[in-house]
Short mmCIF file of C-alpha atoms in Angstrom, two decimals:
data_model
loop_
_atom_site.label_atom_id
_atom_site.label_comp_id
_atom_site.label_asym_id
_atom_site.label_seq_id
_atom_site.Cartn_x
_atom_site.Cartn_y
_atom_site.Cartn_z
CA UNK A 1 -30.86 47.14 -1.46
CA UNK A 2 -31.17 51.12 -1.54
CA UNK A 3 -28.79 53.09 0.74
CA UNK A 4 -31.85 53.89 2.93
CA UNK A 5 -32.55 50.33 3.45
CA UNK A 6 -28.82 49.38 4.14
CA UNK A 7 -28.89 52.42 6.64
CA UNK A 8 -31.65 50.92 8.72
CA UNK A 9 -30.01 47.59 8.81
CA UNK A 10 -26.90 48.77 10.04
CA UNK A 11 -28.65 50.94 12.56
CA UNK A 12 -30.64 47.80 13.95
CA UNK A 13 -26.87 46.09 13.78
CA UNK A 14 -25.32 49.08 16.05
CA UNK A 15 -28.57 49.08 18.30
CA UNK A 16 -27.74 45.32 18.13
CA UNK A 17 -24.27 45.26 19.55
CA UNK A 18 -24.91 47.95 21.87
CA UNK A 19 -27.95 46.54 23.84
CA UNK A 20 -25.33 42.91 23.55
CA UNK A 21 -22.72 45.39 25.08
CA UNK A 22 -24.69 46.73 28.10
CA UNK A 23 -26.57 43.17 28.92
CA UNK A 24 -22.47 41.98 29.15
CA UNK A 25 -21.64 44.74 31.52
CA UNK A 26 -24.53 44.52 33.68
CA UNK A 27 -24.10 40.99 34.32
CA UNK A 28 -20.37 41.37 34.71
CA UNK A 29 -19.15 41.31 37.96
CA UNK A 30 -22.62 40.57 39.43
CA UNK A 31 -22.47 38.84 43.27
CA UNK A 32 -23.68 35.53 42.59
CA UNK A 33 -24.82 32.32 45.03
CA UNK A 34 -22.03 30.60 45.91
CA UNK A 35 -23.91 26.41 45.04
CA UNK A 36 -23.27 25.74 48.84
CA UNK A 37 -19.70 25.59 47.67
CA UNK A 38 -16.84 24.79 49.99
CA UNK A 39 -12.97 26.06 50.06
CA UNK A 40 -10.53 24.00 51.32
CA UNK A 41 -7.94 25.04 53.00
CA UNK A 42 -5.56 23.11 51.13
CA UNK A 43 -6.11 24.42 47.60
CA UNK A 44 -4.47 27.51 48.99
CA UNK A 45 -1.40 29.33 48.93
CA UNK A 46 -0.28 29.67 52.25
CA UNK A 47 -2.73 26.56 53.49
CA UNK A 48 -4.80 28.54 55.65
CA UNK A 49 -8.16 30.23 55.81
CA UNK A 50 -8.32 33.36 57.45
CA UNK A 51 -10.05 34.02 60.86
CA UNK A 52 -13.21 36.31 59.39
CA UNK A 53 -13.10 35.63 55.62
CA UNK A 54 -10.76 35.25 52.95
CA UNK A 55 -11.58 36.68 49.68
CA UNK A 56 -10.64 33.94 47.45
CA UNK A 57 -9.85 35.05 43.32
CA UNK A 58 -8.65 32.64 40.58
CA UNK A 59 -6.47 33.98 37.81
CA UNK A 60 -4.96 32.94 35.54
CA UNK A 61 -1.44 33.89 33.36
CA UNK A 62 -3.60 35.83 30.68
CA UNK A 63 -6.22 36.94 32.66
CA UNK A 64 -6.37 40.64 31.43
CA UNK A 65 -8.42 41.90 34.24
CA UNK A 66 -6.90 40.10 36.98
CA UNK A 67 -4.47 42.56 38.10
CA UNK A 68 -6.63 45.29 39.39
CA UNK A 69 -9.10 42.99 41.25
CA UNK A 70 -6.13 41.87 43.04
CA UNK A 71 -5.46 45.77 43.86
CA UNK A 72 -8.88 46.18 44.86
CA UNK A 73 -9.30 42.77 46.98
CA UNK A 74 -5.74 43.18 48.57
CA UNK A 75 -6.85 46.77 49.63
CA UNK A 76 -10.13 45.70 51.34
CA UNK A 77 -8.53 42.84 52.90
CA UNK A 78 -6.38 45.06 54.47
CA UNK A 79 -8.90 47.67 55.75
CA UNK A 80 -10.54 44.73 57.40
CA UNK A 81 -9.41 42.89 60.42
CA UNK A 82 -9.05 39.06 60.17
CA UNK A 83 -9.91 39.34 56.16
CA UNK A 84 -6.95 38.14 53.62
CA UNK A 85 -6.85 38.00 49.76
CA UNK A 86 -5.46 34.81 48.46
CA UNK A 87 -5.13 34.68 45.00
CA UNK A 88 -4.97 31.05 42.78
CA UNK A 89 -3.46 30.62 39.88
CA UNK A 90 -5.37 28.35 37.79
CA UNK A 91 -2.96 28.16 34.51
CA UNK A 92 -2.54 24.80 34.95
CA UNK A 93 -4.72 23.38 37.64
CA UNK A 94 -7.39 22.43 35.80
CA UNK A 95 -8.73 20.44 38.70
CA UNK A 96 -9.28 23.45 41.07
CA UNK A 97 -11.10 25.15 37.95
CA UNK A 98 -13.57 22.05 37.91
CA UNK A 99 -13.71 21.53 41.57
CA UNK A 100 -14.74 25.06 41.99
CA UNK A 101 -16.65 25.56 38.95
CA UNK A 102 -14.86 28.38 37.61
CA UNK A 103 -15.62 29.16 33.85
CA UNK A 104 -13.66 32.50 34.00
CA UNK A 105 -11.09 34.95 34.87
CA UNK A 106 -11.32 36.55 37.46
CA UNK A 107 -13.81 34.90 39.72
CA UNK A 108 -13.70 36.21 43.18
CA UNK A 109 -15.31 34.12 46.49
CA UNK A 110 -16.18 35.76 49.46
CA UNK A 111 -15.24 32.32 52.64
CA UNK A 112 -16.30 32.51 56.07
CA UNK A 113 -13.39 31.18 58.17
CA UNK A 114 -14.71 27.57 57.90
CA UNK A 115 -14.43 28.04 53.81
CA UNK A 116 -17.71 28.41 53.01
CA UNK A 117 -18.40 30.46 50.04
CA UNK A 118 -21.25 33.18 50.88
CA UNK A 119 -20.63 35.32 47.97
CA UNK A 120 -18.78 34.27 44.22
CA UNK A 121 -18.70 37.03 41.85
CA UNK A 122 -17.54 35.71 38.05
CA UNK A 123 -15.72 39.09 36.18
CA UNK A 124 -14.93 42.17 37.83
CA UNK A 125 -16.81 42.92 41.13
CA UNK A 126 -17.88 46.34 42.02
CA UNK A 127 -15.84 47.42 45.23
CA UNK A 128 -18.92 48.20 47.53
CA UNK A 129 -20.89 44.83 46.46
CA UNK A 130 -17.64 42.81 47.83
CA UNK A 131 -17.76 45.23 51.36
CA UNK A 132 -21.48 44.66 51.59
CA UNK A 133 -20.49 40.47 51.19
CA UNK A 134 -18.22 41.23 54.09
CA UNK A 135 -20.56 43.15 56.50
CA UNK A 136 -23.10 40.21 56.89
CA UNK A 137 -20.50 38.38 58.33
CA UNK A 138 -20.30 38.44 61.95
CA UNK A 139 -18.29 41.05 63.70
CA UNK A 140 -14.43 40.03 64.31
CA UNK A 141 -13.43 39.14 67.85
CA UNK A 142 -10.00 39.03 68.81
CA UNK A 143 -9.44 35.89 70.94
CA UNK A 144 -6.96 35.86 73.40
CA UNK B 1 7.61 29.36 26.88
CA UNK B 2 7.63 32.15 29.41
CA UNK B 3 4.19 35.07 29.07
CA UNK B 4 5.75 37.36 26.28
CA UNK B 5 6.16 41.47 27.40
CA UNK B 6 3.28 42.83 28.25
CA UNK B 7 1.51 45.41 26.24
CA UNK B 8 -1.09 48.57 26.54
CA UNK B 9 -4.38 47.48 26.82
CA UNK B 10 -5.68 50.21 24.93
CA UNK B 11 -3.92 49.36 21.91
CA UNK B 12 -6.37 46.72 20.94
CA UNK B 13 -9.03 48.67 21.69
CA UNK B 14 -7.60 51.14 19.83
CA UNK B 15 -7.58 48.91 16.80
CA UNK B 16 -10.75 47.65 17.36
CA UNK B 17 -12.39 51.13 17.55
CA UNK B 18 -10.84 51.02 13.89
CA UNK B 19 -11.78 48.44 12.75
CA UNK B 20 -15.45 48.85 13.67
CA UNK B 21 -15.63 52.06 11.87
CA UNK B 22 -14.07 49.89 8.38
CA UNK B 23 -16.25 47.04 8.79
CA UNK B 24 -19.47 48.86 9.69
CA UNK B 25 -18.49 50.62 6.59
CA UNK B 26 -18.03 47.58 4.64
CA UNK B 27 -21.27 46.11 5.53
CA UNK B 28 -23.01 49.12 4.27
CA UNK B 29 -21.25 48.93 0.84
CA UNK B 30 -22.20 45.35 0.75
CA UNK B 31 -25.77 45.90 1.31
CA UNK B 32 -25.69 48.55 -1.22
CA UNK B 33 -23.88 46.68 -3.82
CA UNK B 34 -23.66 43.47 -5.46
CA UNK B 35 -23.84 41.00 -2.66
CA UNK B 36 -27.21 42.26 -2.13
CA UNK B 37 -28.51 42.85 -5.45
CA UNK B 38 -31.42 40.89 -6.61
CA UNK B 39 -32.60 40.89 -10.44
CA UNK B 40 -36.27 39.83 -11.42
CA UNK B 41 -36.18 36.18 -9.24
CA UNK B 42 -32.62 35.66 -8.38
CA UNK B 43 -29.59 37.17 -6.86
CA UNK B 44 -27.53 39.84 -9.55
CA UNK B 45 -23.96 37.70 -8.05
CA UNK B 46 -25.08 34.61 -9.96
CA UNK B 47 -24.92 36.33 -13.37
CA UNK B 48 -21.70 38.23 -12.14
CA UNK B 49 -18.27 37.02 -13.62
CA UNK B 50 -15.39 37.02 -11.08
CA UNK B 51 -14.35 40.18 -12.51
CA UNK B 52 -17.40 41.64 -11.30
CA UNK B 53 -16.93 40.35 -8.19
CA UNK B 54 -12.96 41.20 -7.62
CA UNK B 55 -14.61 44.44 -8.54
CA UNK B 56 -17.36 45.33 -5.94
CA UNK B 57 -16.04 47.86 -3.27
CA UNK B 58 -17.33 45.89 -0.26
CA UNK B 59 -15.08 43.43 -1.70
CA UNK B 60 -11.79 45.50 -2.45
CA UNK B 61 -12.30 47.10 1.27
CA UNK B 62 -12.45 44.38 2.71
CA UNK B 63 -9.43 42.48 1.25
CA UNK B 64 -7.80 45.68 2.77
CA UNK B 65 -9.46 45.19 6.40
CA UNK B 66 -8.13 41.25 5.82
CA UNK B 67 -5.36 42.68 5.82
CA UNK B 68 -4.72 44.53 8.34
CA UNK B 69 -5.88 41.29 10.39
CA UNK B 70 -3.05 39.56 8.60
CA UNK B 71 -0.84 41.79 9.80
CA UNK B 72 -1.92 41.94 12.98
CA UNK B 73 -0.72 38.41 13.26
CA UNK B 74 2.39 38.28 11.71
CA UNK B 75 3.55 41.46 12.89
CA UNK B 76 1.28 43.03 15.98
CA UNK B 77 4.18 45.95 16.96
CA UNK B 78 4.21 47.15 12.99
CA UNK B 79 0.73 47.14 12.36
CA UNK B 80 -0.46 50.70 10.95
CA UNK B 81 -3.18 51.28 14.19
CA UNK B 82 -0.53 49.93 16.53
CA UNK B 83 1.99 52.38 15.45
CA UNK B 84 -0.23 55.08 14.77
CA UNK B 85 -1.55 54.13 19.09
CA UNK B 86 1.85 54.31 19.84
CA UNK B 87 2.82 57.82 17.68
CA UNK B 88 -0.26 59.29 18.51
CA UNK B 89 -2.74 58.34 21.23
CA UNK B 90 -0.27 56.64 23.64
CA UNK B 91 1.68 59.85 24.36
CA UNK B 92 -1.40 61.92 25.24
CA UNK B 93 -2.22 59.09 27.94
CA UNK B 94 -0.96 58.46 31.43
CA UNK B 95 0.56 55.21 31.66
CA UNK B 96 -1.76 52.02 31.78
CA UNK B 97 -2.69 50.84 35.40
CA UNK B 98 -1.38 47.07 34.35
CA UNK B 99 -0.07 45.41 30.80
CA UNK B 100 -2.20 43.16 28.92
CA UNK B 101 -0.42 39.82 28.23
CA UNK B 102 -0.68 40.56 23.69
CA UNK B 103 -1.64 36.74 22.84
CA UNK B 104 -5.60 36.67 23.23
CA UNK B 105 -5.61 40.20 21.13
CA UNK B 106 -3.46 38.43 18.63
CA UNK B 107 -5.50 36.03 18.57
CA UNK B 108 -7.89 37.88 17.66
CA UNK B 109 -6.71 39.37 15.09
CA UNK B 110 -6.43 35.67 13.84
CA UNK B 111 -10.25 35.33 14.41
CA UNK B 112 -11.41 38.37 12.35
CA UNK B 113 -8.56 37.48 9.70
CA UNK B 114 -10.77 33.55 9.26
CA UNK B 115 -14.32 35.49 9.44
CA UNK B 116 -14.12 37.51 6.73
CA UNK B 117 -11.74 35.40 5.14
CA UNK B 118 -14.64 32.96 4.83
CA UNK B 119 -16.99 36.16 3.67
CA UNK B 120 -14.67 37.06 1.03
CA UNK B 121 -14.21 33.40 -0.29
CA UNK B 122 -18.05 32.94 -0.38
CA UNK B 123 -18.69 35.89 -2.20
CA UNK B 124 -16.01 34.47 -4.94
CA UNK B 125 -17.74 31.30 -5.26
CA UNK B 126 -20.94 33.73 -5.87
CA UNK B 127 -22.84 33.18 -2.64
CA UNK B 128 -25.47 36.25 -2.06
CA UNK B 129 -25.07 38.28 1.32
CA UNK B 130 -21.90 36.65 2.27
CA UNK B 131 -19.56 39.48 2.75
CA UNK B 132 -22.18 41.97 4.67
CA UNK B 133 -23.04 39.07 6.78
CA UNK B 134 -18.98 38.42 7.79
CA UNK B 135 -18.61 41.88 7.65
CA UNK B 136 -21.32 42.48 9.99
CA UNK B 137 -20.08 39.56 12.64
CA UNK B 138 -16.52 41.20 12.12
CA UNK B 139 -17.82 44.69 13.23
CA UNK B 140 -19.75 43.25 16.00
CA UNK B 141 -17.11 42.00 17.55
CA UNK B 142 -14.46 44.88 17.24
CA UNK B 143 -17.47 46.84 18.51
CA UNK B 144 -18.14 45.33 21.66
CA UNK B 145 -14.41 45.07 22.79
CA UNK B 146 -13.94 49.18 21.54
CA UNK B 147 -16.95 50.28 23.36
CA UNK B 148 -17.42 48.09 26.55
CA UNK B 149 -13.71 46.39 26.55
CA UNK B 150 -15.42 42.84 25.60
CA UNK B 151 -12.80 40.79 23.61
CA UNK B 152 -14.53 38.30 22.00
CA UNK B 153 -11.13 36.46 20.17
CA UNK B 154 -9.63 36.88 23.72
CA UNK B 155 -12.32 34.57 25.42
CA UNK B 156 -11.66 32.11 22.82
CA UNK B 157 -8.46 31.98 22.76
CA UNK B 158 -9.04 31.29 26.72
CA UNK B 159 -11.30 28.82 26.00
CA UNK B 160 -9.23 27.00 23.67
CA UNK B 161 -6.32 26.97 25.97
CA UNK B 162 -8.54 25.93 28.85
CA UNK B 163 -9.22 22.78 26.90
CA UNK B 164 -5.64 22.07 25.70
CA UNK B 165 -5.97 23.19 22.65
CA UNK B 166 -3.34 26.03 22.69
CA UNK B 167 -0.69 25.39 25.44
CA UNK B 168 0.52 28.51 27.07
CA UNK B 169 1.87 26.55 30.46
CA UNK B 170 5.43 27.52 30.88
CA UNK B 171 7.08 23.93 31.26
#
């Protein structure tokens, strides 16, 4: 093959990988439909649901990426009133993976207090997407 | 077996960024060279003798990139990009936000090690295209996981230990 040749092949090969590279990050992260999917209570740690929403992640021991969503979703649940972050660790409960059709790490769910999943993000959600899941939930009342 | 120390994320990616720049290289010698070469109605490589072969710089450089994947395995902390990260780049960086557990990314290392392990066999056994084609899938993937943090080996390494495969559980 002459050099110019090769040169165009590896050029489509770059173009290749980078248009692979952006399609990845795009859909990365992206709020998803939740498959009328339902949280129970007791797959959690601490057995509870919180009163406005919980914001559900699985992780797992290697999960690379893990560690700043839980920054993130630990900060927002505590800038919101009746919102907590739970996080599950899914090394070696393959069940809950299955039962909540998780194929990655991290995957993030958005529960109303009754566990049903309005939002599921798979990767890294953006902050404001997971705040905009929250604010179509209705307003917190404290009951006395 | 408790999660080993972990390690600077960048550091793979460091490697990777590497790694891409070799095998992008690599491919381009091997579309240039013999594994491409075609005589009147078949492919130059048949008529080659090993020698010819051994010979072919796509080849030698990437029995060097092999490596370096090799290495990466055995020995991930001595590996010349890892120490060069850690002399070199990791000083002129603040600290990482969170540590990477180093399995998947040696892992990974394991993957590109069997890709163009395969390529470079192939082209032995005098099979046209082979090493720019592993080549090619190598770069791809140290590509994606330099430029948009996408580690390929990582997610099947995940995979595998999903499925029971590779057992990571501490007991």
């Amino acid at each position: 093959m002459s050099l110019s040749t090769a040169l165009i092949v590896v050029g489509a090969l770059v173009l290749t990988a980078v248009a692979a590279g952006v399609l990845w990050r795009t859909a990365d992260g992206r709020r998803r439909g939740s498959a009328g999917l339902r949280v129970a209570a007791s797959d959690l740690p601490g057995g509870g649901l919180a009163p406005r929403a919980t914001l559900v992640q699985f992780s797992t021991e290697l999960c690379a990426r893990c560690p700043q969503v839980r920054r993130m979703l630990t900060q927002i649940a505590s800038a919101h009133d009746g919102v907590a972050h739970v996080d599950v660790d899914l090394t070696d409960r393959v069940d809950l993976a299955t039962r909540y059709r998780v194929l990655q790490t991290p995957t993030t769910f958005v529960a109303d207090a009754d566990g049903r999943v309005l939002a599921r993000f798979n990767g890294v959600p953006r902050r404001a997407d997971v705040e905009a899941a929250l604010a179509a939930l209705p307003a917190f009342e404290v009951t006395r | 077996m408790t999660a080993p120390a972990g390690i600077d994320p960048r550091g793979p990616r460091f490697n990777a960024a590497i790694t891409a720049v070799l095998t992008l290289v690599a491919t381009l010698l091997g579309l240039t060279g013999l594994p491409a070469a075609r005589t009147a109605s078949s492919w130059a490589i048949d008529a080659a003798p090993l020698a010819q072969r051994i010979a072919e710089p796509a080849f030698l450089l990437i029995v060097a990139i092999a490596a370096l994947f090799l290495w990466g395995v055995l020995s991930p902390r001595t590996q010349p990009w890892a120490a060069l990260f850690r002399s070199l780049v990791q000083p002129r960086l603040t600290p990482p936000a969170e540590l990477e557990d180093p399995r998947p990314p040696r892992f990974s290392q394991g993957v590109g090690l069997f890709v163009v392990g395969v390529g470079l066999v192939l082209h032995l056994l005098g099979v046209p295209l082979a090493l720019p084609i592993a080549s090619a899938a190598a770069f791809v993937a140290a590509f994606l996981n330099a430029a948009f943090g996408f580690c390929l080996g990582c997610q099947l390494y995940l995979l595998l230990a999903r499925i029971g495969v590779i057992r990571t559980a501490t007991p």
